[in-house]
């Protein structure tokens, strides 16, 4: 089930993992968006509006801005080391396709901006997120060595994430950008359903294991989420910052 955690890093991200394009860039794609006043009460609503406008708009990417499509979002390879109690090992997922991020909506946004420092708290909601791909693991469970390998397909419904971040505004190439320094995200899931094969040699045993996992997913998730935070939180921070490097914020801020 470790692979379900890998997606958590993406629950609040609306695009990711892009290389920085060569300038000059053309930002007319954003021309209809409001310019936000930096007055605190107006800034939060304005950022929420921009998030909720850009999230569906950029789902197919944008060639000029070198933003690749993110619906689905493809993760070539993500690997976690896990060690807790009687379970030790590594799990790797390959070619995972994540679908649903374009429906991620900001419900509450609170932004504080002072002296170039930014504090942001955001609650987002995604009705459905599907992750499907290949997995491979090497696990030691008590005295038992397990090397499962196969396909998986996980569906998460009603995903609500509360994310708190702080960061700073900086200048580059005559533009202002925002960079995050810390991020703390708490995703809550309404329901989770796992399909997989290759856990055991025997498909009937697979089905039994999956039935147990699907029945007890809340307990498993409750243990896995904090245990794996050290992996996905830095990944989340890096992905956000890579996305933020693509779009200067002066287009969205009144002077
Ligand atoms: C993912 O894999 C494909 C095909 O192997 C490759 O073309 C692409 O550059 C890879 N993407 C990343 C981000 O590594
Ligand atoms: C994964 O499961 C969902 C829901 O059952 C389904 O819509 C989707 O097509 C499946 N994806 C793959 C790659 O099997």
Coordinates of C-alpha atoms and ligand atoms in Angstrom, one line a residue:
X1 CA 0.0 0.0 0.0
X2 CA 3.1 2.2 0.1
X3 CA 2.3 3.4 -3.3
X4 CA -0.9 5.1 -2.3
X5 CA 1.3 7.5 -0.3
X6 CA 3.3 8.6 -3.2
X7 CA 0.4 10.5 -4.6
X8 CA -0.1 12.4 -1.5
X9 CA 2.7 14.6 -2.5
X10 CA 0.6 15.7 -5.4
X11 CA -2.7 16.3 -3.8
X12 CA -2.4 20.0 -3.8
X13 CA -0.1 20.6 -6.7
X14 CA -1.6 21.7 -10.0
X15 CA 1.4 21.1 -12.2
X16 CA 4.8 19.7 -11.6
X17 CA 8.3 18.7 -12.6
X18 CA 9.0 21.0 -15.5
X19 CA 12.2 22.3 -16.7
X20 CA 12.6 26.0 -16.8
X21 CA 12.0 27.4 -20.3
X22 CA 14.2 29.9 -22.1
X23 CA 13.0 33.4 -22.1
X24 CA 11.4 35.4 -23.5
X25 CA 8.0 33.9 -22.6
X26 CA 4.6 35.0 -23.5
X27 CA 2.2 35.2 -20.7
X28 CA -1.0 36.3 -22.6
X29 CA -2.6 33.1 -21.5
X30 CA -3.1 34.8 -18.2
X31 CA -4.3 38.2 -19.5
X32 CA -7.9 37.7 -18.4
X33 CA -6.9 37.0 -14.8
X34 CA -7.3 39.7 -12.2
X35 CA -4.5 41.7 -10.7
X36 CA -4.6 41.0 -7.0
X37 CA -4.5 43.8 -4.5
X38 CA -2.0 43.1 -1.8
X39 CA -4.6 44.2 0.8
X40 CA -4.9 41.1 3.0
X41 CA -8.6 40.6 2.8
X42 CA -8.6 40.8 -1.0
X43 CA -5.4 39.0 -1.7
X44 CA -6.7 35.6 -0.4
X45 CA -9.8 35.6 -2.6
X46 CA -7.8 36.7 -5.6
X47 CA -5.3 33.9 -5.2
X48 CA -8.1 31.4 -4.8
X49 CA -9.7 32.7 -8.0
X50 CA -6.4 32.4 -9.9
X51 CA -5.8 28.8 -8.6
X52 CA -9.3 27.7 -9.5
X53 CA -9.0 29.3 -13.0
X54 CA -5.5 28.0 -13.9
X55 CA -6.0 24.4 -12.6
X56 CA -8.4 23.3 -15.2
X57 CA -7.0 25.7 -17.9
X58 CA -3.5 24.3 -17.8
X59 CA -4.4 20.6 -17.6
X60 CA -3.4 20.0 -21.3
X61 CA -0.3 22.1 -20.8
X62 CA 0.9 25.0 -22.8
X63 CA 3.5 24.8 -25.5
X64 CA 4.7 28.4 -25.4
X65 CA 5.3 28.3 -21.7
X66 CA 6.8 24.8 -21.9
X67 CA 4.2 23.6 -19.4
X68 CA 3.5 19.9 -20.1
X69 CA 0.0 18.4 -19.8
X70 CA -0.7 17.1 -16.3
X71 CA -4.0 15.2 -16.8
X72 CA -2.9 12.5 -16.4
X73 CA 0.3 13.2 -14.6
X74 CA 2.9 10.6 -15.3
X75 CA 5.5 9.7 -12.7
X76 CA 8.2 7.5 -14.3
X77 CA 9.7 6.1 -11.1
X78 CA 9.1 6.8 -7.5
X79 CA 10.7 4.9 -4.7
X80 CA 10.2 4.7 -1.0
X81 CA 12.2 3.0 1.8
X82 CA 10.0 1.7 4.6
X83 CA 11.0 0.6 8.0
X84 CA 8.6 0.2 10.9
X85 CA 7.9 -2.5 13.4
X86 CA 8.1 -5.9 11.6
X87 CA 8.1 -4.5 8.1
X88 CA 11.2 -3.3 6.2
X89 CA 11.9 -2.8 2.6
X90 CA 11.6 -0.7 -0.5
X91 CA 8.8 -0.2 -2.9
X92 CA 9.1 1.3 -6.3
X93 CA 6.4 2.4 -8.6
X94 CA 6.9 2.9 -12.3
X95 CA 5.0 4.6 -15.0
X96 CA 2.2 5.7 -12.6
X97 CA -0.6 7.7 -14.2
X98 CA -2.5 10.0 -11.9
X99 CA -5.8 11.4 -13.1
X100 CA -8.0 13.9 -11.3
X101 CA -5.8 16.9 -10.5
X102 CA -7.6 19.1 -13.0
X103 CA -10.7 18.9 -10.7
X104 CA -8.8 20.0 -7.6
X105 CA -10.5 23.1 -6.3
X106 CA -9.4 25.5 -3.6
X107 CA -12.1 25.9 -1.1
X108 CA -10.4 28.2 1.4
X109 CA -7.3 30.3 0.9
X110 CA -5.6 32.6 3.4
X111 CA -2.6 34.6 2.3
X112 CA -0.4 36.9 4.3
X113 CA 2.2 39.0 2.6
X114 CA 4.6 41.2 4.5
X115 CA 8.0 42.5 3.6
X116 CA 8.5 40.0 0.8
X117 CA 7.5 37.1 3.1
X118 CA 4.5 35.0 2.3
X119 CA 2.4 32.8 4.5
X120 CA -0.3 30.7 2.8
X121 CA -2.9 28.3 4.1
X122 CA -5.1 26.5 1.6
X123 CA -7.8 23.8 1.8
X124 CA -8.3 22.0 -1.5
X125 CA -10.9 19.4 -2.5
X126 CA -10.6 16.7 -5.2
X127 CA -13.7 14.5 -5.8
X128 CA -11.7 11.6 -7.3
X129 CA -8.1 10.7 -7.9
X130 CA -7.1 7.6 -9.8
X131 CA -3.5 6.2 -9.8
X132 CA -2.6 3.3 -11.9
X133 CA 0.8 1.8 -12.8
X134 CA 3.3 -0.9 -12.1
X135 CA 4.9 -1.7 -8.8
X136 CA 7.8 -3.7 -7.5
X137 CA 8.7 -4.3 -3.9
X138 CA 11.3 -6.0 -1.8
X139 CA 9.9 -6.5 1.7
X140 CA 11.0 -8.2 4.8
X141 CA 8.0 -9.1 7.0
X142 CA 9.1 -10.8 10.2
X143 CA 11.2 -13.7 8.8
X144 CA 9.4 -13.6 5.5
X145 CA 11.0 -12.2 2.4
X146 CA 8.5 -10.9 -0.1
X147 CA 9.2 -9.7 -3.7
X148 CA 5.8 -8.8 -5.1
X149 CA 5.6 -7.2 -8.6
X150 CA 2.7 -6.4 -10.7
X151 CA 0.1 -3.8 -11.6
X152 CA -2.0 -1.6 -9.3
X153 CA -4.9 0.7 -9.6
X154 CA -5.9 2.8 -6.6
X155 CA -8.9 5.1 -6.5
X156 CA -9.2 7.8 -3.9
X157 CA -12.5 9.7 -3.4
X158 CA -13.2 13.0 -1.7
X159 CA -9.7 14.0 -1.0
X160 CA -9.4 17.1 1.1
X161 CA -6.0 18.6 1.8
X162 CA -5.0 21.3 4.2
X163 CA -1.7 22.8 3.2
X164 CA 0.3 25.4 5.1
X165 CA 3.4 27.0 3.5
X166 CA 5.7 29.9 4.0
X167 CA 8.0 31.4 1.4
X168 CA 9.4 34.5 -0.1
X169 CA 9.2 36.8 -3.1
X170 CA 12.4 37.1 -5.1
X171 CA 13.4 38.8 -8.4
X172 CA 14.9 37.2 -11.5
X173 CA 15.2 38.5 -15.1
X174 CA 13.3 41.6 -14.1
X175 CA 10.3 39.6 -12.8
X176 CA 9.1 38.7 -9.3
X177 CA 8.6 35.1 -8.4
X178 CA 7.4 33.2 -5.4
X179 CA 9.4 30.4 -3.8
X180 CA 8.3 28.1 -0.9
X181 CA 10.6 27.4 2.0
X182 CA 8.5 25.0 4.0
X183 CA 5.4 23.1 3.3
X184 CA 3.1 21.0 5.6
X185 CA 0.2 19.2 4.0
X186 CA -2.5 17.1 5.6
X187 CA -4.6 15.1 3.1
X188 CA -7.8 13.4 4.3
X189 CA -9.4 10.8 2.2
X190 CA -13.1 10.0 2.1
X191 CA -12.7 6.5 0.6
X192 CA -9.9 4.4 -0.9
X193 CA -10.1 1.3 -3.2
X194 CA -7.1 -0.7 -4.2
X195 CA -6.8 -3.2 -7.1
X196 CA -3.6 -5.0 -7.7
X197 CA -2.0 -8.2 -8.9
X198 CA 1.3 -10.0 -8.3
X199 CA 1.3 -9.7 -4.5
X200 CA 1.4 -13.5 -4.2
X201 CA 1.9 -16.3 -6.7
X202 CA -1.7 -17.3 -6.2
X203 CA -4.3 -14.8 -7.5
X204 CA -6.8 -16.0 -4.8
X205 CA -4.4 -15.0 -2.1
X206 CA -4.0 -11.6 -3.9
X207 CA -7.8 -11.2 -3.6
X208 CA -7.8 -12.1 0.1
X209 CA -5.0 -9.6 0.8
X210 CA -6.8 -6.9 -1.2
X211 CA -10.0 -7.5 0.6
X212 CA -8.2 -7.0 3.9
X213 CA -6.4 -3.9 2.7
X214 CA -9.6 -2.4 1.4
X215 CA -11.4 -3.1 4.6
X216 CA -8.6 -1.7 6.8
X217 CA -7.3 1.1 4.6
X218 CA -8.0 3.8 7.2
X219 CA -5.7 2.1 9.7
X220 CA -3.0 1.5 7.2
X221 CA -3.3 5.0 5.9
X222 CA -3.1 6.4 9.4
X223 CA 0.2 4.6 10.0
X224 CA 1.7 5.2 6.6
X225 CA 1.0 8.9 6.3
X226 CA 3.3 10.1 9.1
X227 CA 5.8 7.3 8.5
X228 CA 6.3 8.4 4.9
X229 CA 6.1 12.2 5.4
X230 CA 9.9 12.5 5.3
X231 CA 9.8 11.2 1.6
X232 CA 6.8 13.0 0.1
X233 CA 7.0 16.3 1.9
X234 CA 10.4 17.4 0.4
X235 CA 9.2 16.0 -3.0
X236 CA 6.1 18.1 -2.8
X237 CA 8.1 21.2 -1.9
X238 CA 10.4 20.6 -4.9
X239 CA 7.5 20.1 -7.3
X240 CA 5.8 23.2 -6.2
X241 CA 8.9 25.3 -6.6
X242 CA 9.6 23.9 -10.0
X243 CA 6.1 24.9 -11.1
X244 CA 6.3 28.3 -9.4
X245 CA 9.6 29.1 -11.3
X246 CA 7.6 29.0 -14.6
X247 CA 5.2 31.8 -13.8
X248 CA 6.3 35.2 -12.4
X249 CA 3.8 36.6 -10.0
X250 CA 4.0 40.3 -11.0
X251 CA 1.4 39.6 -13.7
X252 CA -1.0 38.8 -10.8
X253 CA 0.0 41.5 -8.3
X254 CA -1.0 45.2 -8.3
X255 CA 2.0 47.3 -7.5
Ligands
LIG1 C1 9.9 9.3 -18.5 O1 10.2 8.3 -19.4 C2 10.1 8.6 -20.7 C3 10.2 7.3 -21.5 O2 11.2 6.4 -20.9 C4 11.1 9.6 -21.1 O3 11.0 10.0 -22.4 C5 10.9 10.9 -20.2 O4 11.9 11.8 -20.5 C6 10.9 10.5 -18.7 N1 10.5 11.6 -18.0 C7 11.2 12.0 -16.9 C8 10.7 13.2 -16.2 O5 12.2 11.4 -16.5
LIG2 C1 -8.4 1.9 -12.8 O1 -9.7 1.8 -12.2 C2 -10.6 2.8 -12.6 C3 -11.8 2.6 -11.7 O2 -12.2 1.3 -11.5 C4 -10.9 2.7 -14.0 O3 -11.8 3.7 -14.4 C5 -9.6 2.9 -14.8 O4 -9.8 2.7 -16.2 C6 -8.5 1.9 -14.3 N1 -7.3 2.2 -15.0 C7 -6.5 1.2 -15.5 C8 -5.2 1.7 -16.1 O5 -6.7 0.0 -15.4

